[in-house]
C-alpha positions as a Python dict, from the first residue, in 0.01 Angstrom:
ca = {
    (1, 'X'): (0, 0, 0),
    (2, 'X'): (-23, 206, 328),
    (3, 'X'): (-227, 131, 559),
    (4, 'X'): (-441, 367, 816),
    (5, 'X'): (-355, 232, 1170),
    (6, 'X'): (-540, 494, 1390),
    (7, 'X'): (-959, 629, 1336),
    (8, 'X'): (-1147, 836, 1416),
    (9, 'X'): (-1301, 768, 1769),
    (10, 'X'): (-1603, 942, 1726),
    (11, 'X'): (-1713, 763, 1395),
    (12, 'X'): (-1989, 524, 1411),
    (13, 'X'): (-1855, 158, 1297),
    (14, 'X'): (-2079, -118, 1168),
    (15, 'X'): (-2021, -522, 1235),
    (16, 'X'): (-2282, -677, 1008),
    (17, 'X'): (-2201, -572, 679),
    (18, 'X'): (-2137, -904, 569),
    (19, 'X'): (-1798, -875, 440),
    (20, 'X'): (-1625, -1011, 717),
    (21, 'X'): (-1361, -861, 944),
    (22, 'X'): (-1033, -1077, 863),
    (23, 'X'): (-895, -850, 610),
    (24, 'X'): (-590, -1117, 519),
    (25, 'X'): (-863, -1320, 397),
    (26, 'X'): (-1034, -1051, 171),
    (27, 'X'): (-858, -926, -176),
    (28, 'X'): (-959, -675, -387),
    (29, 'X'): (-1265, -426, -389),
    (30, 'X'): (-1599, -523, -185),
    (31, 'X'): (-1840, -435, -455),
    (32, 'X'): (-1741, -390, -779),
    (33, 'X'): (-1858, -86, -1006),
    (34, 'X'): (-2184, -288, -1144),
    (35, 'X'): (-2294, -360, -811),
    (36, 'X'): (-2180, -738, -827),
    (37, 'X'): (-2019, -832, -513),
    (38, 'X'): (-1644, -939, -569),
    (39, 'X'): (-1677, -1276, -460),
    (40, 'X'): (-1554, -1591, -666),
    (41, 'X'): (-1722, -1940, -553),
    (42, 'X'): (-1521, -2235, -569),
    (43, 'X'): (-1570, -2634, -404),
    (44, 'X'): (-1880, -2677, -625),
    (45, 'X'): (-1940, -2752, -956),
    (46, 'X'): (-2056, -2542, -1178),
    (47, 'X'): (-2388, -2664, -1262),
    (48, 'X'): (-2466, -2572, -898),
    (49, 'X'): (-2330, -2253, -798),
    (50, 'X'): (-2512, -2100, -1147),
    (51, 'X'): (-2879, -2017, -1161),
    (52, 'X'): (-2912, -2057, -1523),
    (53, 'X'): (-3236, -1842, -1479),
    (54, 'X'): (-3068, -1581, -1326),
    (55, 'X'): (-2793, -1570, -1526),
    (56, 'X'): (-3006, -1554, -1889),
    (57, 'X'): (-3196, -1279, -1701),
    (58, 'X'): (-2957, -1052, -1598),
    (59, 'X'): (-2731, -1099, -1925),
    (60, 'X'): (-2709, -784, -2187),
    (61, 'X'): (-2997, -805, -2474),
    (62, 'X'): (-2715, -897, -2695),
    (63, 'X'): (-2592, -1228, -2520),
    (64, 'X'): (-2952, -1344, -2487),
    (65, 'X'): (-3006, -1328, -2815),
    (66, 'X'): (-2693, -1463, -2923),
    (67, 'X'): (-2736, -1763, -2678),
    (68, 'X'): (-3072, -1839, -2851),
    (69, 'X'): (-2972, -1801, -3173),
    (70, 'X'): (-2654, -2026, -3099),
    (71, 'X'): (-2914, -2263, -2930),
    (72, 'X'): (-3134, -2254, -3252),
    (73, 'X'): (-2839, -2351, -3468),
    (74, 'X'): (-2686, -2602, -3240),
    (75, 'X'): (-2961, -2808, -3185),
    (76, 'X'): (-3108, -2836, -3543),
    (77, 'X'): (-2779, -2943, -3681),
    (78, 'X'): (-2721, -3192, -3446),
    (79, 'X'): (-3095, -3331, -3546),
    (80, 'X'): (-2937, -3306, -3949),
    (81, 'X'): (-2681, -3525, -3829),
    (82, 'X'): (-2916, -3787, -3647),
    (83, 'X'): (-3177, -3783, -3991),
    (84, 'X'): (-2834, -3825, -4199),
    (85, 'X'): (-2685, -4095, -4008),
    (86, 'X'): (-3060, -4296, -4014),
    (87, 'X'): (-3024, -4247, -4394),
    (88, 'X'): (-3121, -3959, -4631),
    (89, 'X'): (-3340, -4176, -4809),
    (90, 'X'): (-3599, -4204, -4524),
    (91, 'X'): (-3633, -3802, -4590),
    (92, 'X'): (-3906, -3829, -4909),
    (93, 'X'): (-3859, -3516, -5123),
    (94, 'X'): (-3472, -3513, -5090),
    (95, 'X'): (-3283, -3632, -5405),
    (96, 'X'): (-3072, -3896, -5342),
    (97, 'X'): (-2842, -3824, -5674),
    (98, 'X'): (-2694, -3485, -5531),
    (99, 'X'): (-2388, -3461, -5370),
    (100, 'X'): (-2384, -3546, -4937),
    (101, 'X'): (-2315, -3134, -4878),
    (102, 'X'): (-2645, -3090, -5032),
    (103, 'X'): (-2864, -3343, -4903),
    (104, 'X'): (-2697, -3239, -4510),
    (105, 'X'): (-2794, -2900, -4595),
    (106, 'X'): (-3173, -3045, -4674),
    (107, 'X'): (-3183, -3220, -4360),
    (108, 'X'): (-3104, -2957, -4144),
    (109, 'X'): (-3378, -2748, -4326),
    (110, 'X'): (-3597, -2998, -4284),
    (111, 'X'): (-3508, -3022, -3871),
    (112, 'X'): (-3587, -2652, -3894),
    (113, 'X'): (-3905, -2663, -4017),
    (114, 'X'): (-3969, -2953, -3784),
    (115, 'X'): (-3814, -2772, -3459),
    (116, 'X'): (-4056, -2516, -3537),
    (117, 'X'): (-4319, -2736, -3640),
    (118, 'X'): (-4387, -2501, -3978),
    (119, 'X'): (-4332, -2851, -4171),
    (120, 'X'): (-4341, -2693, -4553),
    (121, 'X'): (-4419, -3000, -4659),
    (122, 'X'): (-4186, -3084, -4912),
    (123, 'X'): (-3971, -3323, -4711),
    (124, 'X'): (-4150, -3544, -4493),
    (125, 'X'): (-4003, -3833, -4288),
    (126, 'X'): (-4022, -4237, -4401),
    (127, 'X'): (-4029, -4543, -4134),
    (128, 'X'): (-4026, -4559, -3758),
    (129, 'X'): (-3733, -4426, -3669),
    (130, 'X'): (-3699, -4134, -3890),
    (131, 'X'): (-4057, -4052, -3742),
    (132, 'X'): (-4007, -4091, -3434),
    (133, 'X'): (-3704, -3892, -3416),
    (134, 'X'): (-3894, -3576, -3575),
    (135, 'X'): (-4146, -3639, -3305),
    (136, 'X'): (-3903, -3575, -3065),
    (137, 'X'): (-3752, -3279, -3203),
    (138, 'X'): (-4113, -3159, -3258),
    (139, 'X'): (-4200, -3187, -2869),
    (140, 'X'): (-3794, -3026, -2796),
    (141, 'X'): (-3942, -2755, -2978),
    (142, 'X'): (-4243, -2670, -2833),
    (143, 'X'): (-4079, -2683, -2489),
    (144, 'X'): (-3784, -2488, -2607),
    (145, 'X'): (-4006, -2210, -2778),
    (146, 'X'): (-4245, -2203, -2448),
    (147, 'X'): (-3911, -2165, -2207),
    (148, 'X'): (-3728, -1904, -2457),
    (149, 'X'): (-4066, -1691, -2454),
    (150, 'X'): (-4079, -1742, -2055),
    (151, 'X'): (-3753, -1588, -2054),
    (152, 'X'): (-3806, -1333, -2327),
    (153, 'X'): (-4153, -1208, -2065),
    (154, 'X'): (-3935, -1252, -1756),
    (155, 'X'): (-3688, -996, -1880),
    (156, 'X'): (-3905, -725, -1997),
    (157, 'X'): (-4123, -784, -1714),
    (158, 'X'): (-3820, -819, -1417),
    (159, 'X'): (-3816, -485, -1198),
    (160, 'X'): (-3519, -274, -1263),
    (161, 'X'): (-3353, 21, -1148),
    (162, 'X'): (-3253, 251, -1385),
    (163, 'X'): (-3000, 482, -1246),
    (164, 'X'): (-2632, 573, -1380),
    (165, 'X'): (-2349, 689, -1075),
    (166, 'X'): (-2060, 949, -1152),
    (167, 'X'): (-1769, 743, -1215),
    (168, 'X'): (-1579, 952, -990),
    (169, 'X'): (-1652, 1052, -581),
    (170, 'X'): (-1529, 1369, -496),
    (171, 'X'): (-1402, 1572, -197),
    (172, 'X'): (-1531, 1916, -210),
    (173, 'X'): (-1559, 2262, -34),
    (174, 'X'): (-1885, 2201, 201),
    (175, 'X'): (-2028, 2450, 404),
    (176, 'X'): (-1695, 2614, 537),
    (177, 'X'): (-1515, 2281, 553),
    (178, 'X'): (-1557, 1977, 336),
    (179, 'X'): (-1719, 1629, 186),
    (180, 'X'): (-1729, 1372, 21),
    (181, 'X'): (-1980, 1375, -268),
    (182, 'X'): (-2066, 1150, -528),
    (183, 'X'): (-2390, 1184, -779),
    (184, 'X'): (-2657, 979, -972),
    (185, 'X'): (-2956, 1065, -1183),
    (186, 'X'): (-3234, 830, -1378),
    (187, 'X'): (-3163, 785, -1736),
    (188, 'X'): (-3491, 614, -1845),
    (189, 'X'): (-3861, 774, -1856),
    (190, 'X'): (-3941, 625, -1476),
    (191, 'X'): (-4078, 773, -1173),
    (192, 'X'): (-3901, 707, -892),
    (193, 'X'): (-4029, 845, -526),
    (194, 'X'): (-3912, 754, -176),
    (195, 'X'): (-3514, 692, -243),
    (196, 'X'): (-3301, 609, -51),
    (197, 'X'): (-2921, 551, -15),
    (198, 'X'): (-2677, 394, 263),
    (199, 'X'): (-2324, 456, 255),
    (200, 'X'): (-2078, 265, 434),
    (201, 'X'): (-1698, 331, 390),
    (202, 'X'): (-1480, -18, 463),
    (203, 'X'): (-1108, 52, 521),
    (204, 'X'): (-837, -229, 612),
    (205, 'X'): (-623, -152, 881),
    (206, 'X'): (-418, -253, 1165),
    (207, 'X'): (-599, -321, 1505),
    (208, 'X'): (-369, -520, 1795),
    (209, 'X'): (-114, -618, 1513),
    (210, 'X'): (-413, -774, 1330),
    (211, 'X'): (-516, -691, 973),
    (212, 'X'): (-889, -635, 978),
    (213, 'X'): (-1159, -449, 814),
    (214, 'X'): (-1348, -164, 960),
    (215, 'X'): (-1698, -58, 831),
    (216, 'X'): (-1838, 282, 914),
    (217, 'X'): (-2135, 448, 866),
    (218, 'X'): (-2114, 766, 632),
    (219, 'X'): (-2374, 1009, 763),
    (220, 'X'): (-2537, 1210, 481),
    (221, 'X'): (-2672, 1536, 460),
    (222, 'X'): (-2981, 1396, 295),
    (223, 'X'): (-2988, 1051, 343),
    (224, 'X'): (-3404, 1023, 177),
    (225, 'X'): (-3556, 1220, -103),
    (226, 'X'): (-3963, 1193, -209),
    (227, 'X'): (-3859, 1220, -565),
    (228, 'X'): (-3574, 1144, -781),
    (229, 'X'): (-3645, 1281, -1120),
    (230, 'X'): (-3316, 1477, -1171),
    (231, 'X'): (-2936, 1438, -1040),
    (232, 'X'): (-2908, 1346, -704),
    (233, 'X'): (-2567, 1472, -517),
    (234, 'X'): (-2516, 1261, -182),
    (235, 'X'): (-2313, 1460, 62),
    (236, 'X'): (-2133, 1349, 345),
    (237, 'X'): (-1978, 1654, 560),
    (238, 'X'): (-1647, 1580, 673),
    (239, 'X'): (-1699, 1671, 1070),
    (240, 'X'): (-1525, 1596, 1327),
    (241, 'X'): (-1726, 1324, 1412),
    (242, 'X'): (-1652, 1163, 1037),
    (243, 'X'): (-1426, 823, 1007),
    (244, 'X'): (-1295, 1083, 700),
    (245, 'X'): (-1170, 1358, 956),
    (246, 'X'): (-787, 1440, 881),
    (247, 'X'): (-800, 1313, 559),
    (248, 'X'): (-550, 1486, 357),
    (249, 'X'): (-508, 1402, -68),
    (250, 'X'): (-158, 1230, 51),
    (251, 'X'): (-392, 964, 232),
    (252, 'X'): (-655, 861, -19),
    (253, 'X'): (-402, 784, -264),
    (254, 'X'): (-165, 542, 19),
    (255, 'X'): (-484, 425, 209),
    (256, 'X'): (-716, 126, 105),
    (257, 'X'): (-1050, 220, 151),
    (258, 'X'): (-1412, 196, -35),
    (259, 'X'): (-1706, 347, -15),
    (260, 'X'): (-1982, 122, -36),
    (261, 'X'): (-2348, 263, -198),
    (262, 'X'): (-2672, 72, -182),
    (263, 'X'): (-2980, 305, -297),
    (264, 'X'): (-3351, 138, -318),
    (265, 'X'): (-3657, 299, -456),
    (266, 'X'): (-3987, 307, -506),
    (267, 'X'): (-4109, 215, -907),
    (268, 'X'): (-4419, 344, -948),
    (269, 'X'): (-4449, 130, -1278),
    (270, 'X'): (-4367, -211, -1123),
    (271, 'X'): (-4557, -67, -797),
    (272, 'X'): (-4267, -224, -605),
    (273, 'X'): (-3917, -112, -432),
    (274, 'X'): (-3616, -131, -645),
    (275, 'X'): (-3233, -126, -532),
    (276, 'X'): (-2833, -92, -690),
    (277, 'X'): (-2564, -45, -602),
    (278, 'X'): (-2213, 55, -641),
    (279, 'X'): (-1875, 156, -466),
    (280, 'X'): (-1576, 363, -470),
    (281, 'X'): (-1276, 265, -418),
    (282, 'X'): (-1028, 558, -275),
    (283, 'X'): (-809, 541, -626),
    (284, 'X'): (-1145, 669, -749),
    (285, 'X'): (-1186, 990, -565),
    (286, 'X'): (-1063, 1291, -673),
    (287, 'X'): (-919, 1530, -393),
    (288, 'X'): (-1001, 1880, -430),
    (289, 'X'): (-1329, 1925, -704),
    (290, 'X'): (-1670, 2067, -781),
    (291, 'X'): (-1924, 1867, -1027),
    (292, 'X'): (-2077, 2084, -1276),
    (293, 'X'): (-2423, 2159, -1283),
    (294, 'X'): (-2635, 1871, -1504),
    (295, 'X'): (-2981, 2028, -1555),
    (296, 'X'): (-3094, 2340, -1713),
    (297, 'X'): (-3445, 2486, -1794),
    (298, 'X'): (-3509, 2453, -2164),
    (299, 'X'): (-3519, 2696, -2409),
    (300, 'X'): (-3899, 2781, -2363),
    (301, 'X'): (-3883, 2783, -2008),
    (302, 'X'): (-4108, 2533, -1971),
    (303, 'X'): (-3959, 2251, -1817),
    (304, 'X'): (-3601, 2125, -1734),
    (305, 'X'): (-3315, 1926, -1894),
    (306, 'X'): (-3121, 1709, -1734),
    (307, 'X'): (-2778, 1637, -1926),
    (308, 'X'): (-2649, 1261, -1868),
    (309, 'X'): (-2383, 1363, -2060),
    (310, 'X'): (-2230, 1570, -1740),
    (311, 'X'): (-2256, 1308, -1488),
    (312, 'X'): (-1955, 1268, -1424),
    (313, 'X'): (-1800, 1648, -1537),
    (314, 'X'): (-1608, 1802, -1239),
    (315, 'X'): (-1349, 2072, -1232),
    (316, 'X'): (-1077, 2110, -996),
    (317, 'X'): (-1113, 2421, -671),
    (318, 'X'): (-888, 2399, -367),
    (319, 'X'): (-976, 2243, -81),
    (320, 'X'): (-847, 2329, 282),
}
């Protein structure tokens, strides 16, 4: 891939982004699409470099709930296998006479109804160490309901930010010249006030034979709003004074650059400040487009409609 070996002079360049300036020593994208940043950790293991809390917060509904349900099943059919290998017969209300598949399948009920301390009744343990091993699983229980139910409030009750960004940054006709514009609107009932976004483009290039990386700050033309209840277009005018000044279609696509977003907001819900964030890489901006318009008053004129479906809708127009 090509690489740009001269900037623009006049643009404003940043040195604690945190990425580092050794670009031989960098691969791939800075931040990735979901905001993660594109960093593998290695020279640890992996009990260590893994909040567990974290991680069974941030997961998708549908993992949690499939780790707990795997959990659930796990755990009560290794306790069957503990009651069946004390003996089935210190399990009083399980026949003895029916086949091994049967009486397993009776333990692990049983374990069940102990895990969750309902205890039916109908099978109840015999001697000390039959006993004491549904004691156990009894207290395991408890502590495993009280931590799943910690987790189950920490996720519904963790601040979030819940905005969606066009998949695609564009360069645009601006104001008899040109810029770089990208969108984002809220796609959940929330009141958001007091946004605001920071835009940094990173670019590896050549300085004194040296491959490094060069941040720079992308000056918006609104870089705070006091409400974000619809779409939000960020601008940044291509002037002469922009690190994107001479930029022609034939460079985004040779050029490795990305355009880093970080946007935090005020939650009026949570009553506390909220932040994403996202990039573009130059692959994903189109040269030479105009988003279409995402909100509409409603049929009764009384209020507005903002379409997520057109986030990310552009048409092509020529650019100079």
């Amino acid at each position: 891939m090509a690489l740009f070996h001269q900037f623009n002079s006049k643009a404003k360049t940043l040195i604690n982004t945190g990425f580092g300036s050794s670009a031989s020593n960098t691969g791939g994208r800075f931040i990735n699409k979901d905001g993660s940043v594109n960093a593998a950790k290695k020279g640890i293991g992996i009990l260590d470099r893994i909040s567990w809390y974290h991680t069974l917060l941030d997961m998708s509904s549908w993992q949690f709930l499939s780790v707990l349900l795997l959990f659930y099943i796990s755990i009560n059919f290794v306790f069957a296998i503990l009651y069946f290998g004390i003996g089935i017969e210190h399990l009083n209300g399980i026949d003895t006479t029916d086949n091994e598949w049967v009486q397993f399948g009776q333990a692990y009920f049983f374990s069940a109804q102990t895990f969750t301390t309902v205890g039916y009744g109908h099978v109840s343990p015999i001697g000390f160490y039959t006993s004491a091993l549904s004691s156990a699983e009894a207290l395991i229980g408890l502590l495993s309901f009280a931590i799943a139910t910690g987790l189950f409030f920490g996720r519904f009750s963790k601040p979030a930010i819940y905005l969606k960004f066009s998949h695609n940054a564009i360069i645009a006709p601006f104001n008899n010249g040109k810029a770089l514009m990208f969108r984002l609107a809220p796609y959940k009932n929330t009141n958001y006030i007091d946004a605001e976004v920071n835009v940094t483009l990173g670019m590896r290039m050549e300085e004194n034979g040296v491959m490094v990386n060069k941040f720079f700050i992308l000056d918006l033309e609104y870089q705070k709003i006091n409400s974000l209840a619809l779409a939000w277009t960020l601008v940044h005018p291509i002037t002469s004074e922009s690190p994107l000044d001479g930029f022609l279609a034939a460079d985004f696509e040779s050029i490795s650059g990305e355009i880093i977003v970080i946007i935090k907001t005020f939650d009026d819900m949570f009553s506390t400040t909220v932040a994403t964030r996202t990039s573009y890489t130059f692959e994903e901006i189109i040269y030479g487009a105009k988003f279409k318009p995402m909100y509409t008053k409603s049929e009764d004129n009384q209020s507005t409609v903002l379409d997520m479906g057109l986030l990310n809708t552009f048409y092509p127009i020529a650019v100079d």
